[in-house]
Coordinates of C-alpha atoms in Angstrom, one line a residue:
X47 CA 10.3 -17.2 33.1
X48 CA 10.6 -17.4 29.3
X49 CA 8.3 -19.5 27.2
X50 CA 11.2 -21.7 25.9
X51 CA 12.2 -22.4 29.5
X52 CA 8.8 -24.1 30.0
X53 CA 7.8 -25.4 26.6
X54 CA 9.3 -26.8 23.4
X55 CA 8.0 -25.5 20.1
X56 CA 7.1 -28.0 17.4
X57 CA 6.6 -26.6 13.9
X58 CA 5.9 -27.8 10.4
X59 CA 5.0 -25.7 7.3
X60 CA 2.9 -25.9 4.2
X61 CA 4.2 -23.7 1.3
X62 CA 2.1 -22.9 -1.7
X63 CA 4.1 -22.0 -4.7
X64 CA 2.6 -20.6 -7.9
X65 CA 4.2 -22.4 -10.8
X66 CA 5.8 -20.3 -13.6
X67 CA 3.5 -21.3 -16.5
X68 CA 1.9 -18.9 -19.0
X69 CA -1.5 -20.6 -18.7
X70 CA -3.6 -22.1 -15.9
X71 CA -3.4 -25.7 -14.9
X72 CA -6.6 -27.0 -16.6
X73 CA -7.4 -24.3 -19.2
X74 CA -5.7 -21.7 -21.5
X75 CA -6.5 -18.6 -19.4
X76 CA -3.5 -16.4 -18.6
X77 CA -1.7 -16.6 -15.3
X78 CA -0.3 -13.1 -15.6
X79 CA -0.5 -11.1 -12.4
X80 CA -2.3 -7.8 -12.1
X81 CA -5.1 -8.0 -14.8
X82 CA -8.4 -6.3 -14.3
X83 CA -10.6 -8.3 -11.9
X84 CA -12.4 -11.3 -13.3
X85 CA -10.9 -11.0 -16.8
X86 CA -8.5 -13.9 -16.9
X87 CA -11.3 -16.4 -16.5
X88 CA -13.3 -18.9 -18.7
X89 CA -16.0 -21.6 -18.1
X90 CA -13.4 -24.2 -17.1
X91 CA -11.7 -22.2 -14.3
X92 CA -15.0 -20.8 -13.2
X93 CA -16.3 -24.4 -12.9
X94 CA -19.4 -23.9 -15.0
X95 CA -21.6 -26.9 -15.8
X96 CA -20.5 -29.2 -18.6
X97 CA -16.8 -28.2 -18.8
X98 CA -13.9 -30.7 -18.7
X99 CA -10.3 -29.9 -17.5
X100 CA -7.2 -30.6 -19.6
X101 CA -4.0 -31.0 -17.7
X102 CA -1.1 -28.6 -18.6
X103 CA 1.9 -30.8 -19.1
X104 CA 4.3 -28.0 -18.1
X105 CA 2.8 -28.0 -14.6
X106 CA 3.9 -31.7 -14.3
X107 CA 7.4 -30.8 -15.6
X108 CA 7.8 -28.0 -13.0
X109 CA 6.4 -30.2 -10.2
X110 CA 8.9 -32.9 -11.0
X111 CA 11.8 -30.4 -11.2
X112 CA 10.9 -28.9 -7.8
X113 CA 10.6 -32.4 -6.3
X114 CA 14.0 -33.4 -7.5
X115 CA 15.6 -30.2 -6.2
X116 CA 14.0 -31.1 -2.8
X117 CA 15.4 -34.6 -2.9
X118 CA 12.0 -36.2 -3.2
X119 CA 10.9 -39.5 -4.6
X120 CA 9.0 -39.0 -7.9
X121 CA 6.0 -41.3 -8.1
X122 CA 5.6 -43.6 -11.1
X123 CA 1.8 -43.4 -10.7
X124 CA 0.0 -40.3 -9.5
X125 CA -3.5 -39.0 -9.6
X126 CA -5.7 -36.0 -8.9
X127 CA -8.5 -35.8 -6.3
X128 CA -11.3 -33.6 -5.4
X129 CA -11.0 -31.8 -2.1
X130 CA -14.5 -30.6 -1.2
X131 CA -15.1 -27.3 0.6
X132 CA -17.4 -24.4 0.4
X133 CA -15.8 -20.9 0.4
X134 CA -16.7 -17.9 -1.7
X135 CA -13.3 -17.9 -3.5
X136 CA -13.8 -21.5 -4.8
X137 CA -16.3 -21.3 -7.6
X138 CA -16.3 -25.1 -8.2
X139 CA -17.0 -25.8 -4.4
X140 CA -14.0 -28.2 -4.6
X141 CA -10.3 -27.9 -5.2
X142 CA -8.6 -30.2 -7.7
X143 CA -5.6 -31.4 -5.7
X144 CA -3.8 -34.6 -4.8
X145 CA -4.4 -36.7 -1.8
X146 CA -3.0 -40.3 -1.3
X147 CA -0.9 -40.5 -4.4
X148 CA 1.1 -37.2 -4.7
X149 CA 3.6 -36.7 -7.4
X150 CA 6.5 -36.0 -4.9
X151 CA 7.2 -37.5 -1.5
X152 CA 9.8 -38.3 1.2
X153 CA 12.3 -35.5 0.4
X154 CA 14.5 -33.3 2.6
X155 CA 16.2 -30.0 2.6
X156 CA 19.4 -29.1 4.4
X157 CA 20.4 -25.6 5.5
X158 CA 22.4 -23.8 8.1
X159 CA 20.9 -21.9 11.0
X160 CA 22.9 -20.2 13.8
X161 CA 26.1 -22.0 12.6
X162 CA 24.6 -25.5 12.7
X163 CA 23.5 -27.8 9.9
X164 CA 19.8 -28.7 9.9
X165 CA 17.8 -31.1 7.8
X166 CA 14.0 -30.8 7.6
X167 CA 12.0 -33.6 6.0
X168 CA 9.6 -32.9 3.1
X169 CA 6.5 -35.1 3.6
X170 CA 5.1 -34.4 0.1
X171 CA 4.8 -31.9 -2.7
X172 CA 1.6 -32.1 -4.8
X173 CA -0.1 -30.2 -7.6
X174 CA -3.3 -28.4 -7.3
X175 CA -5.3 -25.4 -8.6
X176 CA -5.4 -22.1 -6.7
X177 CA -8.6 -20.5 -5.4
X178 CA -9.7 -16.9 -6.2
X179 CA -8.8 -13.9 -4.1
X180 CA -11.0 -12.2 -1.5
X181 CA -10.7 -8.4 -1.7
X182 CA -11.7 -6.8 1.6
X183 CA -13.1 -3.3 1.9
X184 CA -11.2 -2.3 5.0
X185 CA -7.5 -2.1 5.8
X186 CA -7.6 -5.4 7.6
X187 CA -10.0 -8.4 7.7
X188 CA -11.3 -7.4 11.1
X189 CA -12.2 -3.8 10.0
X190 CA -13.8 -4.8 6.7
X191 CA -17.6 -4.4 6.2
X192 CA -17.7 -6.3 3.0
X193 CA -15.6 -8.4 0.7
X194 CA -15.4 -9.0 -3.0
X195 CA -14.1 -11.9 -5.0
X196 CA -11.6 -11.8 -7.9
X197 CA -11.5 -15.1 -9.8
X198 CA -8.4 -14.3 -11.9
X199 CA -6.2 -16.4 -9.7
X200 CA -8.6 -19.4 -9.8
X201 CA -7.0 -22.3 -11.6
X202 CA -3.4 -20.9 -11.4
X203 CA -1.2 -24.0 -10.9
X204 CA 0.2 -24.5 -7.4
X205 CA 2.7 -26.8 -5.9
X206 CA 2.0 -27.4 -2.2
X207 CA 5.1 -28.4 -0.3
X208 CA 4.5 -30.0 3.1
X209 CA 7.3 -30.3 5.6
X210 CA 7.7 -32.7 8.5
X211 CA 7.2 -31.1 12.0
X212 CA 11.0 -31.0 12.4
X213 CA 11.6 -27.4 13.5
X214 CA 12.0 -26.4 17.1
X215 CA 12.7 -22.6 17.0
X216 CA 11.7 -19.6 15.1
X217 CA 15.1 -19.1 13.5
X218 CA 14.9 -22.7 12.2
X219 CA 11.5 -22.0 10.6
X220 CA 12.6 -18.8 8.9
X221 CA 15.9 -20.3 7.9
X222 CA 14.1 -23.3 6.3
X223 CA 11.7 -21.1 4.4
X224 CA 14.5 -18.9 3.1
X225 CA 16.4 -21.9 1.8
X226 CA 13.2 -23.4 0.4
X227 CA 12.3 -20.2 -1.5
X228 CA 15.9 -19.8 -2.7
X229 CA 15.9 -23.4 -4.0
X230 CA 12.7 -23.0 -5.8
X231 CA 13.9 -19.7 -7.4
X232 CA 17.1 -21.4 -8.6
X233 CA 15.1 -24.1 -10.4
X234 CA 13.0 -21.3 -12.0
X235 CA 9.9 -23.3 -11.1
X236 CA 8.4 -20.1 -9.7
X237 CA 9.5 -16.5 -9.4
X238 CA 8.4 -16.6 -5.7
X239 CA 7.4 -13.0 -5.6
X240 CA 5.8 -12.7 -2.2
X241 CA 4.4 -9.3 -2.8
X242 CA 2.3 -10.8 -5.7
X243 CA 1.3 -13.9 -3.7
X244 CA 3.5 -16.3 -5.8
X245 CA 4.5 -18.0 -2.6
X246 CA 2.5 -18.2 0.6
X247 CA 3.2 -19.9 3.9
X248 CA 0.9 -21.8 6.3
X249 CA 2.5 -22.4 9.7
X250 CA 1.5 -25.3 11.9
X251 CA 2.8 -24.8 15.5
X252 CA 2.2 -26.4 18.9
X253 CA 3.9 -26.4 22.3
X254 CA 4.7 -29.2 24.6
X255 CA 6.4 -29.3 28.0
X256 CA 10.1 -30.2 27.9
X257 CA 10.5 -34.0 28.1
X258 CA 7.0 -34.8 26.7
X259 CA 7.1 -37.1 23.7
X260 CA 3.6 -36.4 22.4
X261 CA 3.0 -33.4 20.3
X262 CA 0.7 -30.7 21.7
X263 CA -2.4 -29.4 20.0
X264 CA -1.5 -27.4 16.9
X265 CA -2.9 -24.4 15.2
X266 CA -2.5 -23.5 11.6
X267 CA -1.9 -19.8 10.6
X268 CA -2.6 -19.3 6.9
X269 CA -1.5 -17.3 4.0
X270 CA 1.6 -15.5 5.3
X271 CA 3.5 -13.8 2.5
X272 CA 6.8 -12.6 4.0
X273 CA 9.5 -14.0 6.3
X274 CA 9.0 -11.1 8.7
X275 CA 5.3 -12.0 9.0
X276 CA 6.2 -15.6 9.7
X277 CA 8.5 -14.5 12.5
X278 CA 6.0 -12.1 14.0
X279 CA 3.1 -14.6 13.7
X280 CA 5.1 -17.3 15.4
X281 CA 6.1 -15.0 18.2
X282 CA 2.5 -14.1 18.9
X283 CA 1.1 -17.6 18.5
X284 CA 3.7 -19.2 20.7
X285 CA 3.0 -16.6 23.4
X286 CA -0.8 -17.0 23.0
X287 CA -0.6 -20.8 23.4
X288 CA 1.8 -20.6 26.3
X289 CA -0.6 -18.3 28.2
X290 CA -3.4 -20.8 27.7
X291 CA -1.3 -23.7 28.9
X292 CA 0.0 -21.8 31.9
X293 CA -3.7 -21.3 33.0
X294 CA -4.5 -25.0 32.5
X295 CA -6.7 -24.2 29.5
X296 CA -6.9 -26.1 26.2
X297 CA -5.4 -25.0 22.9
X298 CA -8.1 -25.5 20.3
X299 CA -7.1 -27.1 17.0
X300 CA -8.1 -24.6 14.5
X301 CA -7.2 -22.6 11.4
X302 CA -6.2 -19.0 12.2
X303 CA -5.4 -16.0 10.1
X304 CA -2.6 -13.5 10.6
X305 CA -3.8 -9.8 10.9
X306 CA -0.7 -7.9 9.8
X307 CA -2.1 -4.5 11.0
X308 CA -2.9 -5.6 14.5
X309 CA 0.0 -8.1 14.8
X310 CA -2.3 -10.9 16.0
X311 CA -3.7 -14.2 14.9
X312 CA -7.5 -14.5 14.7
X313 CA -9.7 -17.6 14.7
X314 CA -10.9 -18.4 11.2
X315 CA -12.5 -21.8 11.4
X316 CA -12.1 -25.2 13.2
X317 CA -9.2 -27.2 11.8
X318 CA -10.4 -29.7 9.2
X319 CA -9.1 -33.3 9.0
X320 CA -8.8 -35.2 5.8
X321 CA -12.2 -36.8 6.1
X322 CA -13.9 -33.4 6.4
X323 CA -12.9 -32.7 2.8
X324 CA -14.5 -35.9 1.5
X325 CA -11.6 -36.6 -0.9
X326 CA -12.3 -38.8 -3.9
X327 CA -10.5 -39.4 -7.2
X328 CA -11.1 -36.7 -9.8
X329 CA -13.3 -38.4 -12.4
X330 CA -12.5 -35.9 -15.2
X331 CA -8.7 -36.5 -15.2
X332 CA -6.9 -39.7 -16.0
X333 CA -4.1 -40.8 -13.6
X334 CA -0.5 -39.8 -14.4
X335 CA 2.0 -42.4 -15.4
X336 CA 5.5 -40.9 -15.2
X337 CA 8.4 -42.7 -16.9
X338 CA 11.9 -42.8 -15.4
X339 CA 13.2 -41.4 -18.7
X340 CA 11.1 -38.3 -18.2
X341 CA 12.3 -37.9 -14.6
X342 CA 16.0 -38.3 -15.6
X343 CA 15.7 -35.9 -18.4
X344 CA 14.4 -33.2 -16.0
X345 CA 17.1 -34.1 -13.5
X346 CA 19.8 -33.4 -16.1
X347 CA 18.3 -29.9 -16.5
X348 CA 18.6 -28.9 -12.8
X349 CA 20.9 -26.0 -12.1
X350 CA 23.5 -26.0 -9.4
X351 CA 21.6 -25.6 -6.1
X352 CA 22.4 -22.8 -3.6
X353 CA 24.0 -25.2 -1.0
X354 CA 26.4 -26.6 -3.7
X355 CA 27.3 -23.1 -4.9
X356 CA 28.1 -22.0 -1.3
X357 CA 30.5 -24.9 -1.0
X358 CA 32.1 -24.0 -4.3
X359 CA 32.5 -20.4 -3.4
X360 CA 34.1 -21.2 0.0
X361 CA 36.5 -23.5 -1.8
X362 CA 37.6 -20.5 -3.9
X363 CA 38.6 -18.7 -0.7
X364 CA 35.3 -16.8 0.0
X365 CA 34.0 -16.6 3.6
X366 CA 30.7 -18.3 4.5
X367 CA 29.2 -14.8 4.8
X368 CA 30.4 -13.9 1.2
X369 CA 29.0 -17.2 -0.1
X370 CA 25.7 -16.6 1.6
X371 CA 25.2 -13.1 0.2
X372 CA 26.1 -14.1 -3.3
X373 CA 23.8 -17.1 -3.4
X374 CA 20.9 -15.3 -1.8
X375 CA 19.8 -14.5 -5.3
X376 CA 20.3 -16.7 -8.3
X377 CA 20.6 -13.7 -10.5
X378 CA 23.4 -12.2 -8.4
X379 CA 25.1 -15.6 -8.2
X380 CA 24.9 -16.1 -12.0
X381 CA 26.3 -12.6 -12.5
X382 CA 29.2 -13.4 -10.2
X383 CA 29.9 -16.8 -12.0
X384 CA 29.9 -15.2 -15.4
X385 CA 32.3 -12.4 -14.3
X386 CA 34.5 -15.1 -12.6
X387 CA 35.0 -16.7 -16.0
X388 CA 36.8 -13.5 -17.1
X389 CA 38.5 -12.6 -13.8
X390 CA 40.0 -15.2 -11.6
X391 CA 40.5 -13.4 -8.3
X392 CA 37.3 -14.6 -6.6
X393 CA 37.6 -12.6 -3.3
X394 CA 38.3 -9.3 -5.1
X395 CA 35.4 -9.9 -7.5
X396 CA 33.1 -10.8 -4.6
X397 CA 34.0 -7.6 -2.8
X398 CA 33.1 -5.5 -5.8
X399 CA 29.9 -7.4 -6.6
X400 CA 28.7 -7.2 -3.0
X401 CA 30.0 -3.6 -2.6
X402 CA 30.0 -1.1 -5.4
X403 CA 27.9 -3.1 -7.9
X404 CA 25.1 -3.9 -5.4
X405 CA 25.2 -0.3 -4.0
X406 CA 24.7 1.2 -7.5
X407 CA 22.0 -1.3 -8.3
X408 CA 20.1 -0.3 -5.2
X409 CA 20.6 3.4 -5.9
X410 CA 19.2 2.8 -9.4
X411 CA 16.4 0.6 -8.0
X412 CA 17.3 -2.0 -10.7
X413 CA 17.5 -5.7 -10.7
X414 CA 20.6 -7.6 -11.6
X415 CA 19.2 -8.4 -15.0
X416 CA 18.6 -4.7 -15.6
X417 CA 22.2 -3.7 -14.8
X418 CA 23.9 -1.7 -17.6
X419 CA 27.2 -3.1 -16.4
X420 CA 27.5 -6.6 -17.7
X421 CA 29.6 -9.3 -15.9
X422 CA 32.4 -9.2 -18.6
X423 CA 32.6 -5.4 -18.2
X424 CA 33.1 -5.6 -14.4
X425 CA 35.8 -8.2 -15.0
X426 CA 37.5 -5.8 -17.5
X427 CA 37.4 -3.0 -14.9
X428 CA 39.1 -5.2 -12.2
X429 CA 41.7 -6.3 -14.8
X430 CA 42.8 -2.8 -15.6
X431 CA 42.9 -1.9 -11.9
X432 CA 45.2 -4.9 -11.4
X433 CA 47.4 -3.8 -14.3
X434 CA 47.9 -0.4 -12.6
X435 CA 46.1 1.5 -15.4
X436 CA 43.9 3.0 -12.8
X437 CA 43.7 2.9 -9.0
X438 CA 40.9 1.2 -7.0
X439 CA 39.7 4.6 -6.0
X440 CA 39.4 5.7 -9.6
X441 CA 37.8 2.4 -10.4
X442 CA 34.8 3.4 -8.2
X443 CA 34.4 6.5 -10.3
X444 CA 34.6 4.5 -13.5
X445 CA 32.0 2.0 -12.5
X446 CA 29.6 4.8 -11.6
X447 CA 30.1 6.2 -15.1
X448 CA 29.6 2.7 -16.5
X449 CA 26.2 2.6 -14.7
X450 CA 25.2 5.9 -16.4
X451 CA 26.5 5.2 -19.9
X452 CA 26.9 1.5 -20.2
X453 CA 30.3 2.1 -21.8
X454 CA 33.3 -0.2 -21.3
X455 CA 35.8 0.8 -18.6
X456 CA 38.6 1.2 -21.2
X457 CA 36.6 3.8 -23.2
X458 CA 35.7 5.8 -20.0
X459 CA 39.3 5.8 -18.8
X460 CA 40.5 7.0 -22.1
X461 CA 37.9 9.6 -22.8
X462 CA 38.1 11.1 -19.3
X463 CA 41.9 10.9 -19.0
X464 CA 41.8 8.8 -15.8
X465 CA 44.8 6.6 -16.4
X466 CA 47.1 6.2 -13.4
X467 CA 50.3 8.3 -13.4
X468 CA 53.2 6.0 -13.0
X469 CA 55.9 8.0 -14.8
X470 CA 58.7 8.6 -12.2
X471 CA 59.9 11.8 -13.7
X472 CA 56.4 13.3 -13.8
X473 CA 55.7 12.3 -10.2
X474 CA 59.1 13.3 -8.9
X475 CA 58.4 17.0 -9.7
X476 CA 55.1 16.8 -7.8
X477 CA 56.8 15.0 -4.8
X478 CA 59.3 17.8 -4.5
X479 CA 56.5 20.4 -4.6
X480 CA 54.6 18.7 -1.9
X481 CA 57.7 18.4 0.3
X482 CA 58.5 22.1 -0.2
X483 CA 55.0 23.1 0.7
X484 CA 54.8 21.1 3.9
X485 CA 58.0 21.7 6.0
X486 CA 56.3 20.9 9.3
X487 CA 55.2 17.5 8.1
X488 CA 58.7 16.8 6.9
X489 CA 60.1 17.6 10.3
X490 CA 57.4 15.5 12.0
X491 CA 58.4 12.5 9.7
X492 CA 62.0 13.0 10.6
X493 CA 60.9 12.9 14.3
X494 CA 59.4 9.5 13.8
X495 CA 55.8 10.5 13.4
X496 CA 54.3 8.0 10.9
X497 CA 51.1 9.9 10.4
X498 CA 53.1 12.6 8.7
X499 CA 53.9 10.2 5.9
X500 CA 50.2 9.5 5.4
X501 CA 49.5 13.2 5.3
X502 CA 52.1 13.8 2.6
X503 CA 50.9 10.9 0.5
X504 CA 47.3 12.3 0.8
X505 CA 48.5 15.7 -0.4
X506 CA 50.3 14.2 -3.3
X507 CA 47.2 12.2 -4.3
X508 CA 45.1 15.3 -4.0
X509 CA 47.5 17.2 -6.3
X510 CA 47.2 14.4 -8.9
X511 CA 43.4 14.1 -8.4
X512 CA 43.9 10.5 -7.2
X513 CA 45.6 9.4 -10.4
X514 CA 49.1 8.9 -9.0
X515 CA 50.3 5.3 -8.6
X516 CA 50.3 4.8 -4.8
X517 CA 53.2 2.4 -4.9
X518 CA 55.4 4.7 -7.0
X519 CA 54.3 7.7 -4.8
X520 CA 55.4 6.0 -1.5
X521 CA 58.7 4.9 -3.0
X522 CA 59.6 8.3 -4.4
X523 CA 58.4 10.1 -1.2
X524 CA 60.6 8.0 1.1
X525 CA 63.5 8.4 -1.2
X526 CA 63.2 12.2 -1.3
X527 CA 62.6 12.5 2.4
X528 CA 65.7 10.6 3.2
X529 CA 67.7 13.3 1.4
X530 CA 66.2 16.1 3.5

């Protein structure tokens, strides 16, 4: 009997997003990733005695922008609090966070999962500073003999986004996180580079028998940094909890860690409640008073969100699949939109962007921004294909050359002599030669075998190195065969 036949999963998530500022939340230290350990630090972010924090205004701007993108209410009055805990990666022995008066609350995010629309509530999104990073000596936590602390990340600004426990399946959770990350990337509030820890997921999950209204006892699995890890972690944790419940045992409310190497969750510590952290207002920072004018100014700067772009793309005749692929990355979507301004056939353009363009990008291991082929150049290539200057097949050769040289398609076509042959008199001579060289195929065609026609067209295209105009070729071939 499957787990889902016995139990219903209930899941909510906490997502920590590193905000895209150049300096930390309360000091001028760099937020750049990858510096030598413990070099991007100062007395403020190390929490040394006698220092005072100064709030980075850009952090507030980005928090408001993310909150608006997530349909949150933006608070007129907000404050910071001290969240007290004692871990080796927290040099102040407290985190400067927000508790009862967060900057963003009561939002929601819609997305599609398995063909159905789903809406997940956003409880809150609040600003806080990041902790340092523990560097373990072994391949995994469980195999490490010792750990070191790098404080470079200490004080990097975070936005913690907390969802409602609205998700009831693993695909719903992964789909929500994918749409959330995509939305944050579109706002450019964060680069969301999971491999650099710019976005991290904490997963709260519990099970309850079908029909039961009360939630079961939840566990929190912390610091997952990929969608695949989220999926695997949930699969393991759901199975682990189900086995305990099947035996009549109790699920312990606790914080667990995901061991990627072993593919298991491990107990980290008992799950704290709010009172365990002894929250109190941060005495070194004044409360935030946020004007409606400030909020509206930021609202006007919001880009078109992924869901809205998907709707626009499908209205242009693209499939849901096409729209999903193009909007999976803001950079790819922006590229498509810019090319679309110069070439109006959306479906043809989408096919090339998702096909040859993306293939060559992957082969070059380049990002969209690094592409030597600019959107206007791709539009120019498709335009000369439509005009019949070159065929679609030759077009694939041209775009490969564009990726190598960065030259315009017109220049490449001219320099390499790739223009399509549409001259009837020039092609007629080649048609006659192909017919004379393939008498058996001619007889097969007369006998009603359609494949013979395809073979003869192929021979003619081979003879012209693919440069013959297919429409003219077919017309001439049929005309000449009818005379045989």
